[in-house]
XYZ file of C-alpha atoms in Angstrom:
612
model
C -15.519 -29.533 -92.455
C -16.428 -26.870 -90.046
C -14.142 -27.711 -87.412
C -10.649 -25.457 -87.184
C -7.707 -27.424 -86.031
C -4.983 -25.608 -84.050
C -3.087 -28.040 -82.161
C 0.219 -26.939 -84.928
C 0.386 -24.427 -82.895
C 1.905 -26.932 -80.231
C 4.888 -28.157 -82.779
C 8.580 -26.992 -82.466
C 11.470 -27.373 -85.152
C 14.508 -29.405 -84.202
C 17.819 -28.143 -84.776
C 20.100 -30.579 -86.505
C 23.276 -30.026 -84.880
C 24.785 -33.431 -83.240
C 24.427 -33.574 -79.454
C 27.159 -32.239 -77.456
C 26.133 -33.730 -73.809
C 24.830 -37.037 -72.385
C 21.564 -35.936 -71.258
C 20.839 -34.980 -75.239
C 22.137 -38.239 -76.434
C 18.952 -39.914 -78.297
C 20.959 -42.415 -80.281
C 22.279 -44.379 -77.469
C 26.013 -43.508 -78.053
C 26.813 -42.464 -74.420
C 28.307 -45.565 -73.285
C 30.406 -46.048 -77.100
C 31.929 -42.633 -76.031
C 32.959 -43.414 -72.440
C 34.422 -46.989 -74.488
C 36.085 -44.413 -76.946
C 37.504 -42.237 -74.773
C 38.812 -44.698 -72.107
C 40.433 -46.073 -74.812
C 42.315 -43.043 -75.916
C 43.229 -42.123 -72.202
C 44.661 -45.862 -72.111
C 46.696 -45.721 -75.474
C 48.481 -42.571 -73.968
C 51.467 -44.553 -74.292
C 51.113 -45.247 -78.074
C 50.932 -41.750 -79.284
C 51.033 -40.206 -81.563
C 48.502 -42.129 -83.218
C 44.728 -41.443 -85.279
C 41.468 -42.936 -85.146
C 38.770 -43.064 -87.661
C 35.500 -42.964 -86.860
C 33.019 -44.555 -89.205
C 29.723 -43.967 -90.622
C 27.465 -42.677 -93.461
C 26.516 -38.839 -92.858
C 23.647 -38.366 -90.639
C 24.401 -41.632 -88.422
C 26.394 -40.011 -85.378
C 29.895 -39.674 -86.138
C 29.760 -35.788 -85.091
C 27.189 -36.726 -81.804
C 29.820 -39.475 -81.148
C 32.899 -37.476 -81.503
C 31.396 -34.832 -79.109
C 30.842 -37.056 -76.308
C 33.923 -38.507 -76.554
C 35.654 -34.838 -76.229
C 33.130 -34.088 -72.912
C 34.542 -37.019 -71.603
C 37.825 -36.446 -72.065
C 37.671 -32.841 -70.977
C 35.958 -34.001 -67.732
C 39.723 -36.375 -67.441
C 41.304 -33.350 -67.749
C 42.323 -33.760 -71.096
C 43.354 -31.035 -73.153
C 40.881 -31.608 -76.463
C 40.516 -29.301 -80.018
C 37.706 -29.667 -82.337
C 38.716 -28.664 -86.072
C 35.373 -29.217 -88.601
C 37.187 -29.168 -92.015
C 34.204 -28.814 -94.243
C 33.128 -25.395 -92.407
C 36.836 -24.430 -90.973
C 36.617 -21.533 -93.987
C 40.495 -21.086 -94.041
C 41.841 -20.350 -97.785
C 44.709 -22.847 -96.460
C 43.635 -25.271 -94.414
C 47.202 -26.195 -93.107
C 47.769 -22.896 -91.304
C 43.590 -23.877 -90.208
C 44.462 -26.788 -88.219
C 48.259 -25.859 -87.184
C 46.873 -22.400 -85.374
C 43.923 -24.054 -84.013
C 45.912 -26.574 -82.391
C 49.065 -24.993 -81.189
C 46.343 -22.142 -79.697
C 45.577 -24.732 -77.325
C 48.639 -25.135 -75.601
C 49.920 -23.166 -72.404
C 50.362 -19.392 -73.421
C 54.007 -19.921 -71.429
C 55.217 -22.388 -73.480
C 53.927 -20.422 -76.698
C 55.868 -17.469 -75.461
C 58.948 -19.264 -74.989
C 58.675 -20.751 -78.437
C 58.137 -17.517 -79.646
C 61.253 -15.890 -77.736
C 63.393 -19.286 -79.124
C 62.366 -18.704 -82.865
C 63.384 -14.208 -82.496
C 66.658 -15.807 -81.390
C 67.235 -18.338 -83.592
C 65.825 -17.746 -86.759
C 67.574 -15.438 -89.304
C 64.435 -13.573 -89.921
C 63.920 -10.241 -91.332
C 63.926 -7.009 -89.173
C 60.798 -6.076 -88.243
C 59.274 -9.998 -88.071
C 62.288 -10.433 -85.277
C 61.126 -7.393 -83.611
C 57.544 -8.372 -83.711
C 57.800 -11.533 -82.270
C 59.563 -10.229 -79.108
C 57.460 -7.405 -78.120
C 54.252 -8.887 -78.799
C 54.709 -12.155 -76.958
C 53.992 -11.257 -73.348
C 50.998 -9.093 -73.828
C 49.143 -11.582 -76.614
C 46.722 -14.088 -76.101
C 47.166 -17.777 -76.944
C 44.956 -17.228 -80.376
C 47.200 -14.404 -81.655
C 50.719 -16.379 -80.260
C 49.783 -18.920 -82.156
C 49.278 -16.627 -85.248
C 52.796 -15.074 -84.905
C 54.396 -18.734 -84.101
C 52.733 -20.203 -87.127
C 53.697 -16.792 -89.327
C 57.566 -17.094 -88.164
C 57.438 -20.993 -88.845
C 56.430 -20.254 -92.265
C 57.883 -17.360 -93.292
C 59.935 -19.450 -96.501
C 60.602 -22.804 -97.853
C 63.372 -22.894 -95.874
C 61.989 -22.187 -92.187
C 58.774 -24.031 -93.053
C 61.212 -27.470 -93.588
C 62.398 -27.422 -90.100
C 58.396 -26.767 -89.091
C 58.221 -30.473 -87.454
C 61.340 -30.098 -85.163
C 60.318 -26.011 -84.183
C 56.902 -27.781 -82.861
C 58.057 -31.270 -81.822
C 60.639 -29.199 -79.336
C 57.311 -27.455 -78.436
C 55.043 -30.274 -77.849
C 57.988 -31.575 -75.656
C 58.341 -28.072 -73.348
C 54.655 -28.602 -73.011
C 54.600 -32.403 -71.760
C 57.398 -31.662 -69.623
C 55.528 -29.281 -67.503
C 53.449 -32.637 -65.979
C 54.790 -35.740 -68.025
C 52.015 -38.259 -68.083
C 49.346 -36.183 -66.727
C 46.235 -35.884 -68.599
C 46.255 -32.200 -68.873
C 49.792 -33.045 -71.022
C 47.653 -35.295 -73.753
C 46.376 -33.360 -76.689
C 43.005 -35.084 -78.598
C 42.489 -33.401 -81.773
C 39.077 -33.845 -83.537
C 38.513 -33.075 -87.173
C 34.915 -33.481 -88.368
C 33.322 -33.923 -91.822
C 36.526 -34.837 -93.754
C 34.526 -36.894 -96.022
C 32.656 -33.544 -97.012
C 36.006 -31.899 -98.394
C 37.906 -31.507 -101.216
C 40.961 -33.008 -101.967
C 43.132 -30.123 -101.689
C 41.575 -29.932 -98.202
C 41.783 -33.798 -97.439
C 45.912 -32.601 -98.705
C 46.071 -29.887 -96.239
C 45.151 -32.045 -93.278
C 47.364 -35.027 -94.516
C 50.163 -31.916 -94.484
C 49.702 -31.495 -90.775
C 48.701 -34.759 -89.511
C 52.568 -35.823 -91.028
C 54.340 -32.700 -89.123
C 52.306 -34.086 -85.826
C 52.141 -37.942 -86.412
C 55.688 -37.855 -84.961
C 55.011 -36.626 -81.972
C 54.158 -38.390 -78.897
C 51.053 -36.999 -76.790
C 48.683 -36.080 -79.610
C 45.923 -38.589 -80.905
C 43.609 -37.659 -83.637
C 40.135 -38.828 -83.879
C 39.111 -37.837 -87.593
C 35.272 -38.267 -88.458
C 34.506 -39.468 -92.029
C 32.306 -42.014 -94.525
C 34.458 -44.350 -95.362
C 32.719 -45.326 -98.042
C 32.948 -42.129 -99.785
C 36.968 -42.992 -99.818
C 36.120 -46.513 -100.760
C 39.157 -47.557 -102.710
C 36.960 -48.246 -105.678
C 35.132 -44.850 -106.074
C 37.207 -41.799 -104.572
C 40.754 -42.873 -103.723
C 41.261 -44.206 -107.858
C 41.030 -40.208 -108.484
C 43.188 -38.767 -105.325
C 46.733 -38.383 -105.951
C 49.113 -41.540 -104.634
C 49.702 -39.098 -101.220
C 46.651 -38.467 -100.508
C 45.246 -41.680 -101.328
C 47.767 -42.796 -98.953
C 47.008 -40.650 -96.106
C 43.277 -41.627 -96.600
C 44.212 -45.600 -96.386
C 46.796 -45.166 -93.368
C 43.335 -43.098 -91.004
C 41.095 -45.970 -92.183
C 44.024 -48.570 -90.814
C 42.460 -48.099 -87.375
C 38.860 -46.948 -87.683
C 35.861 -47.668 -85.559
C 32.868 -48.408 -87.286
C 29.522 -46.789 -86.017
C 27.152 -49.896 -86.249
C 23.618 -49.210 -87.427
C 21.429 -48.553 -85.053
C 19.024 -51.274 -83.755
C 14.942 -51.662 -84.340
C 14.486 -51.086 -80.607
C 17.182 -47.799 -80.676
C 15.596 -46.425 -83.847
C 12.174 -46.732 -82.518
C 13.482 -44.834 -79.317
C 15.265 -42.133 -81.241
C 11.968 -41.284 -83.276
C 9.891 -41.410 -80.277
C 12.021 -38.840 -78.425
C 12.874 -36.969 -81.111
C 8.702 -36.442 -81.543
C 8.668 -35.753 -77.962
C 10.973 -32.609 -78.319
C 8.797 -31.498 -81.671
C 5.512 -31.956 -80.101
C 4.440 -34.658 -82.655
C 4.681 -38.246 -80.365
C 0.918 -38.057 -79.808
C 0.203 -39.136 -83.782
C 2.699 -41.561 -84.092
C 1.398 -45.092 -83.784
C 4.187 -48.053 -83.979
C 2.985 -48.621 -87.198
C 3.706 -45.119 -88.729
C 7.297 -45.394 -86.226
C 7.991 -48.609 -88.727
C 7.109 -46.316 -91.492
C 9.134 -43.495 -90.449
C 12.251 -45.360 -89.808
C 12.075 -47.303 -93.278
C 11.246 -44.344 -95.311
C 14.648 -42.729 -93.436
C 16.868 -45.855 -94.185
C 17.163 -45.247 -90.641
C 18.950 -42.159 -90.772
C 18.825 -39.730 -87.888
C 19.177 -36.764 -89.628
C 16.530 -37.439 -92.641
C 14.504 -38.241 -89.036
C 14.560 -34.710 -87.770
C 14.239 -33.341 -91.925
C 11.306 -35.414 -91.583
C 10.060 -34.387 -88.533
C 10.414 -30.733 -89.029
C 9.402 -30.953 -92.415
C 6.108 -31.920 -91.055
C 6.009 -28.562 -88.556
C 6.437 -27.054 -91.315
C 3.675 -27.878 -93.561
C 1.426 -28.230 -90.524
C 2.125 -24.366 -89.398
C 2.590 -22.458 -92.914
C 0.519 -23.935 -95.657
C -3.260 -22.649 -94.881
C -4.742 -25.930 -96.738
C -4.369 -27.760 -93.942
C -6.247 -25.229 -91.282
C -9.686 -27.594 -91.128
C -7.739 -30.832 -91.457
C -6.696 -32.922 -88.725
C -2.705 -33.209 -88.051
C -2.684 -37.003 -88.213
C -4.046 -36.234 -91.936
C -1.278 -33.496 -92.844
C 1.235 -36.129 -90.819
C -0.055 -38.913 -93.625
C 0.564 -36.514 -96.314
C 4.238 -35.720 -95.509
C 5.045 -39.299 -95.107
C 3.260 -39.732 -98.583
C 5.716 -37.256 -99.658
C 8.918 -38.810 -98.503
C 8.584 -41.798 -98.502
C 6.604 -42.835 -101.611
C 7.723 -39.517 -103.457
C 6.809 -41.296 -107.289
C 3.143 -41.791 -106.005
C 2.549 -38.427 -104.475
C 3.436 -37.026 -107.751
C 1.242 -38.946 -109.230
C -1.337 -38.427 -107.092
C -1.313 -34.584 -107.242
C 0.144 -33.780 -110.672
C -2.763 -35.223 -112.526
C -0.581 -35.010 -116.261
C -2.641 -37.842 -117.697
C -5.966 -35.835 -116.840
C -7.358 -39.723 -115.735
C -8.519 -40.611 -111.744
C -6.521 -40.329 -108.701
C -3.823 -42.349 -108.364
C -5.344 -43.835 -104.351
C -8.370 -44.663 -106.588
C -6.367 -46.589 -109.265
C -4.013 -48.603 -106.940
C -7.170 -49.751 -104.850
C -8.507 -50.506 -108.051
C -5.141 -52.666 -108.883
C -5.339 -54.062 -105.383
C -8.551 -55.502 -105.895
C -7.915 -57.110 -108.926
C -4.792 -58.853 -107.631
C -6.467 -59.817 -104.814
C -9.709 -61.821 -107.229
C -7.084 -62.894 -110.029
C -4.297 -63.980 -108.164
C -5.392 -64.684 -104.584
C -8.855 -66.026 -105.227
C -8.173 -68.305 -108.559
C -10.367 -70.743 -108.846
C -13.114 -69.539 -107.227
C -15.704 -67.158 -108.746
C -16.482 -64.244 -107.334
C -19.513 -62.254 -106.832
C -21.089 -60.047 -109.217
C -19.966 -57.162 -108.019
C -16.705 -57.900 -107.547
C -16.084 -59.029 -111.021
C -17.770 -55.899 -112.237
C -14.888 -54.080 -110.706
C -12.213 -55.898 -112.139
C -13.879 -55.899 -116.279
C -14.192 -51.769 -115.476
C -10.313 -51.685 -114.241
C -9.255 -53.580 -117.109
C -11.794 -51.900 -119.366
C -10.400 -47.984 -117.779
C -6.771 -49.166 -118.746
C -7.983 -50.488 -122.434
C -6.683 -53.858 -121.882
C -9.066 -56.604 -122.711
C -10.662 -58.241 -119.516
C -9.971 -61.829 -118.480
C -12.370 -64.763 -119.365
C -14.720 -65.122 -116.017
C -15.060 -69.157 -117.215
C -11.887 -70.121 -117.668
C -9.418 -68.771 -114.802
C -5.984 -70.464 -116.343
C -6.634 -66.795 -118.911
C -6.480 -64.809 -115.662
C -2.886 -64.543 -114.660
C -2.035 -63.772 -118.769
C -4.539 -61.561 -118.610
C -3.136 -59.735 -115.386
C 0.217 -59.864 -116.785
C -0.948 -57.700 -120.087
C -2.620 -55.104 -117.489
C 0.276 -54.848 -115.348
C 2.029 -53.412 -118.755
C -0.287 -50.391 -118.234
C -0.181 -49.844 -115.008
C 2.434 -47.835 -113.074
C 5.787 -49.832 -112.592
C 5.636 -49.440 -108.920
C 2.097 -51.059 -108.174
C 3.141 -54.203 -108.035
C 5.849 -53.562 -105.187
C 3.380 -51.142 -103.560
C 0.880 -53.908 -103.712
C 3.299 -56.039 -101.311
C 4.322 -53.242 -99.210
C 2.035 -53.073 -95.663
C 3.399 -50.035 -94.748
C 2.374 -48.319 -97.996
C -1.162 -49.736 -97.911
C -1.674 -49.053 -94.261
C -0.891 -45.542 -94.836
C -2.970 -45.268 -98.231
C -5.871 -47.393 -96.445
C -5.781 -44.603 -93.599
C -5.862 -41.891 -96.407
C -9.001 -43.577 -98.442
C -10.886 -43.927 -94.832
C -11.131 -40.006 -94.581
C -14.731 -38.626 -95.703
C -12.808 -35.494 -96.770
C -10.303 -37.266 -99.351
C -11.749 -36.147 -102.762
C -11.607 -32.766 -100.599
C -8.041 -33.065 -99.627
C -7.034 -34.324 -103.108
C -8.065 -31.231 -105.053
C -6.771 -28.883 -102.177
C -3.144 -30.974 -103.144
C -3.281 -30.264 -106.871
C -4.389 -26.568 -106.265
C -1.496 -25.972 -103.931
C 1.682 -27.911 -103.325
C 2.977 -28.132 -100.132
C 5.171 -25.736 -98.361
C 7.701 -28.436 -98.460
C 9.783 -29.555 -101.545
C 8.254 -32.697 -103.234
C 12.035 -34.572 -102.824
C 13.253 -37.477 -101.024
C 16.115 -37.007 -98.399
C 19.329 -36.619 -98.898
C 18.856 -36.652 -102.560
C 22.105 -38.143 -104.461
C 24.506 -35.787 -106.294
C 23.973 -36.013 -110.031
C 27.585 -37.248 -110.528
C 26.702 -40.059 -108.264
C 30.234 -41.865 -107.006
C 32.934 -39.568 -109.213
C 35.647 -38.028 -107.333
C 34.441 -34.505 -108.125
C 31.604 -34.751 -106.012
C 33.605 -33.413 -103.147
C 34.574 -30.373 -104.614
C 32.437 -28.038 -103.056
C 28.938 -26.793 -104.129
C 27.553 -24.745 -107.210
C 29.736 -26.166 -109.620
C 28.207 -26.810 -113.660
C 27.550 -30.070 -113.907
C 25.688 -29.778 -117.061
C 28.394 -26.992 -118.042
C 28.151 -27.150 -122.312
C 24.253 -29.573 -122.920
C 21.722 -27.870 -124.642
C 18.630 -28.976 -123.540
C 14.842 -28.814 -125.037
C 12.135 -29.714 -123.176
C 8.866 -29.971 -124.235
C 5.911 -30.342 -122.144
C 2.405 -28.695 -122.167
C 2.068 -28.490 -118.020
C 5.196 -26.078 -116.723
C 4.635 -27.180 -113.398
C 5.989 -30.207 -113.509
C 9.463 -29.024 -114.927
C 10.226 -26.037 -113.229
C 12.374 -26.877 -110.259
C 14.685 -29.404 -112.740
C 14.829 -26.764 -115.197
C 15.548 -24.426 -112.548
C 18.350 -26.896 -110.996
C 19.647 -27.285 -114.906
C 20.340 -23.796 -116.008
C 21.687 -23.251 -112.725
C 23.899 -25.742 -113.204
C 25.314 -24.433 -116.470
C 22.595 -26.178 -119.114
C 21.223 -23.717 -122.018
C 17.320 -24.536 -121.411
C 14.676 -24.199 -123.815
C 11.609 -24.552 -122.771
C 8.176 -24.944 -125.210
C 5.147 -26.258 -124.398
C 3.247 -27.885 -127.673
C 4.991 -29.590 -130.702
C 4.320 -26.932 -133.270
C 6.777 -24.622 -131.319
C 9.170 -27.128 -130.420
C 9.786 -27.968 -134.075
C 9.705 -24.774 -135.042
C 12.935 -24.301 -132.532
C 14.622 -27.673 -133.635
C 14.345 -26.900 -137.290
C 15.742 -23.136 -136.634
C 18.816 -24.561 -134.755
C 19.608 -27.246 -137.576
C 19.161 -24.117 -140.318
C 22.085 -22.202 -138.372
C 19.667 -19.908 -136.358
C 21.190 -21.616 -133.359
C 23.196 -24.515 -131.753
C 21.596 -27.994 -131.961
C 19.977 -29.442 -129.194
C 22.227 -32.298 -127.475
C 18.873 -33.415 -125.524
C 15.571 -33.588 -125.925
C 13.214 -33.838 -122.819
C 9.490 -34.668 -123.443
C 6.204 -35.651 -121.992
C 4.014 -38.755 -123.082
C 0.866 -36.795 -122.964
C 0.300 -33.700 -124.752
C -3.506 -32.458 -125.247
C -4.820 -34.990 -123.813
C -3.556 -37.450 -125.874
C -1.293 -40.372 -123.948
C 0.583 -41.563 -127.509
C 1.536 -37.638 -129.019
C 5.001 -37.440 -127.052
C 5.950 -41.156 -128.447
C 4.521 -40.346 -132.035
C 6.068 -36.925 -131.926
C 9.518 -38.351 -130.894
C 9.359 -41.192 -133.477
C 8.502 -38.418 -136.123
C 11.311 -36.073 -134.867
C 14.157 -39.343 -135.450
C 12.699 -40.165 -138.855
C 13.025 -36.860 -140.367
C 15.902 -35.634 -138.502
C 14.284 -32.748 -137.164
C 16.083 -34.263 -134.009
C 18.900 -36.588 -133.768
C 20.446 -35.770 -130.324
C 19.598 -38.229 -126.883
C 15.742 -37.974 -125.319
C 14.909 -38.453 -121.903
C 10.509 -39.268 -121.427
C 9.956 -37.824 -118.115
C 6.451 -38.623 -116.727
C 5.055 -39.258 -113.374
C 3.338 -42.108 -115.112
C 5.915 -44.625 -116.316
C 4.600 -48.063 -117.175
C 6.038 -50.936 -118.795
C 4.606 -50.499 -121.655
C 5.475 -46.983 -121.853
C 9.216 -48.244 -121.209
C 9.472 -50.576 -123.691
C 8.282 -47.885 -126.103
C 10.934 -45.334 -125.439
C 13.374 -48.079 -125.284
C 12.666 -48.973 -129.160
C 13.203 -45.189 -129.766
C 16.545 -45.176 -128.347
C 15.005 -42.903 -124.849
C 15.641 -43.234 -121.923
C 11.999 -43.166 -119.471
C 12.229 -41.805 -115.929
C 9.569 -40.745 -113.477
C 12.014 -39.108 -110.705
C 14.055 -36.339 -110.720
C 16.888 -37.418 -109.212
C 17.511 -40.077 -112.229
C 16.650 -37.489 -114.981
C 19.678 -35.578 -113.397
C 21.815 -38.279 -113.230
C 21.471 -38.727 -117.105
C 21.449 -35.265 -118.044
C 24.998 -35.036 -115.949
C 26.055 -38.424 -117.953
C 24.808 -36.627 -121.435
C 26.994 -33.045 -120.751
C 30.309 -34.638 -119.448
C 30.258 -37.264 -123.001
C 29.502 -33.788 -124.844
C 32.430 -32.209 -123.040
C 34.333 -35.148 -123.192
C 33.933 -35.117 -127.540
C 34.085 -31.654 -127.457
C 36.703 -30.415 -129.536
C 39.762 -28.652 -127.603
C 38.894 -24.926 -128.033
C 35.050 -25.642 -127.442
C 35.724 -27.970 -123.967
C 38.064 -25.448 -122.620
C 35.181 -22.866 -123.224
């Protein structure tokens, strides 16, 4: 490969903020928002009242929400946007009450904030306050000293509703019915929040809901509030506020084949990238995405990224590196296994062509013989996977003989074996003269890129707590000990488990693992709650199973064990399922169990230990 490739130079990263004009709008939601927002200016009349709009995170609920503001502010409309998950305020009541009452005309603020000096029975210096500032302060910093006056004690902050009702009514006055007197409020990303922030907005949308003039157009997933998963755990009020936004709620509909297709080409456009994207690899890209426009643009820029930064790919051709990545994301259990050789065996392209072929003379061609060489191939497949090869004779023995193979095979093969995308994009891979090259350039140097699918799923999957905000310790309490004689392959989980709260041992042969175990049984230290292992150690494909079974017997271990391999086959399954293990290939599922394992441990924990 003497040629140098350059053309990354050409690619651009993509911001992922939702578009805020028409003329951005790649989704196709301009003529939903002009719907949306004639719809508000129409329902003037019905006010106050709140509209949900609907959809899973990265499908357009903040693009859609934006162009439904421009177009009311082009009507004249007075408009706030409030994002709740990034709003920052300590209190998010006094968040969304300042931001919105800032948006009303500073002469009605300083009226209201001449009325409450006269009227209120407040202390010295607050009364004095509020009178000099007024005329010389800007709307931000009226609204400030109106909200501090209004909430000064339990006592002022009761008669909050009728203080800003008679202020909401001062303002409409000045042009009743006009659109500069209708007030759209916007909060964003409510789904992201906790629930004392999802209580903090319920707290203001009740002081506003009873005024006429305001809408609210709140942005959320609702099926992260699905009554089934989230609400169960809210309190009854906010569970209740959550039902009464969903009671009129537009749904964003998925987008269409066509509208997907369009969205990936232009987003490629604006990174430089539509030049290697054939409709096939646009299919591709849109399945491996779930048709998401955000993982899209991860994707996308993802891509840029490895292109521009990781020097392995400087004499390789973009549409190769392009490949690669959607290797990566989309088929992230086969790229493992294709560059973390653990087994020490052949590639893992080699193997499923290998697979492919056999399918393709046992199952698709029975009852004809094939040629020489192609039977050659299959005896060697079945021979390289120690599984005794079918009877060329007699082809009834074929599809039992298949059936035993497929037991040693990885799980996925089969699926993969049905999946055109998959094999056009492996069948592209295979065709390059520099694979073997590119193969041993992957398993010298990972890409720049973390190996992990998009939008990976919180440990806790569907609990409540999984909108409480980020770095909490999930595995708060589990002792782990992992054993496993290539470090590679564990260090971003272990990474993600210790900081996560998990006491991590890590050892990389049986000798000192035992060693450890036996220690911590003798009093030397705590037990282990979970035991992590490998299937292969030394080259040997049965030690972690033997060493496991060994471990039960004697009691050197007696705590839960997770087999994590990149190479999970049936087989391999049914054997850890006889020990009691669970057998994973992904990281996202090892989490999921290790978060299942430390909240049962917390859960038996005695009192003084749990609250420790």
């Amino acid at each position: 490969m003497e040629q140098t490739h350059s053309c990354a130079q050409e690619f651009v990263l993509m911001n992922d903020e939702p578009a805020t004009s028409f003329e951005d709008d790649l989704l196709g939601e301009g003529l939903a928002a002009q719907e949306l927002a004639a719809l508000l200016l129409a329902s003037r009349g019905s006010t106050p009242l709140t509209l949900a709009v609907d959809a899973r995170r990265g499908m357009g609920k903040s693009t859609l929400m934006h162009l439904v503001d421009a177009k009311l502010k082009k009507a004249g409309v007075c408009t706030v946007w409030y994002d709740a998950w990034t709003a920052g305020h300590e209190d998010y009541l006094e968040g969304l009450m300042k931001t919105t009452l800032a948006q009303l005309d500073s002469k009605v603020l300083r009226r209201t904030m001449a009325r409450l000096a006269e009227n209120r029975a407040l202390v010295g210096a607050a009364r004095t306050g509020l009178v000099m500032v007024a005329a010389p302060l800007g709307a931000g910093r009226m609204a400030d000293e109106i909200w501090r006056s209004l909430s000064i004690d339990a006592r002022t902050r009761n008669k909050m509703r009728d203080d800003i009702e008679t202020l909401f009514d001062q303002w409409m006055a000045q042009a009743p019915g006009a659109p500069s007197r209708f007030l759209v409020v916007f909060i964003d990303d409510l789904d992201r929040c906790s629930e004392a922030a999802v209580r903090a907005v319920s707290e203001a949308l009740k002081i506003y809901l009873g005024i006429p003039g305001i809408a609210f157009v709140v942005g959320c997933d609702r099926s992260v509030h699905s009554a089934t998963r989230l609400l169960q755990n809210y309190s009854p009020e906010t569970a209740e506020f959550m039902e009464k936004i969903f009671q009129t709620s537009y749904r964003i509909p998925g987008p269409k084949d066509e509208e997907i297709a369009a969205y990936i080409r232009g987003c490629a456009v604006r990174a430089g990238v539509d030049r290697l994207l054939d409709n096939r690899l646009i299919e591709l890209l849109a399945d491996s995405t779930r048709r998401n426009p955000r993982n899209i643009k991860r994707l996308l820029n993802g891509f840029v990224l490895e292109s521009r930064l990781n020097p392995i790919w400087s004499d390789f051709p973009p549409e190769v590196v392009f490949r690669i990545v959607l290797l990566q994301y989309s088929y992230a259990d086969f790229y493992r296994l294709l560059v973390e050789d653990e087994e020490g065996g052949d590639d893992a392209v080699r193997e499923f062509d290998g697979y492919r072929h056999v399918q393709h003379v046992l199952r698709r061609t029975a009852g004809t013989d094939p040629p020489d060489e192609s039977w050659a191939r299959v005896t060697r497949f079945f021979a390289e996977h120690k599984v005794a090869p079918p009877l060329r004779p007699d082809p009834d023995d074929w599809a039992h003989s298949l059936a035993e193979l497929e037991q040693q095979v990885p799980l996925r093969f089969a699926e993969l074996d049905e999946d055109r995308q998959f094999v056009s994009l492996i069948s592209g891979l295979m065709q390059l003269s520099e694979g073997k090259e590119l193969l041993e350039r992957l398993r010298r140097q990972p890409l720049v890129i973390s190996p992990v699918a998009l939008d990976v799923p919180d440990p806790r999957e569907d609990t409540a707590d999984s909108l409480t905000g980020q770095g909490q310790a999930y595995y708060q309490g589990l002792r782990v000990i992992w054993v496993d004689d290539h470090p590679r392959h564990r260090q971003r989980l272990v990474g993600e488990l210790r900081a996560r709260g998990a006491d991590v041992t890590e050892e990389p042969d049986t000798t000192a693992a035992e060693h450890r175990m036996r220690d911590a049984k003798a009093g030397a230290g705590a037990p282990f709650h979970l035991l992590i292992s490998d299937f292969t150690r030394g080259g040997d494909p049965e030690a972690g199973l033997l060493t496991v079974e060994r471990w039960q017997e004697d009691d050197t271990h007696t705590g839960r064990v997770i087999f994590f391999s990149h190479r999970v086959t049936p087989a391999r399954e049914v054997r850890g399922s006889k020990l009691g293990a669970l057998v994973t290939s992904t990281d996202d599922q090892l989490l999921r169990w290790a978060f299942r394992i430390a909240r049962q441990i917390r859960e038996e924990a005695p009192p003084m230990e749990r609250s420790g």
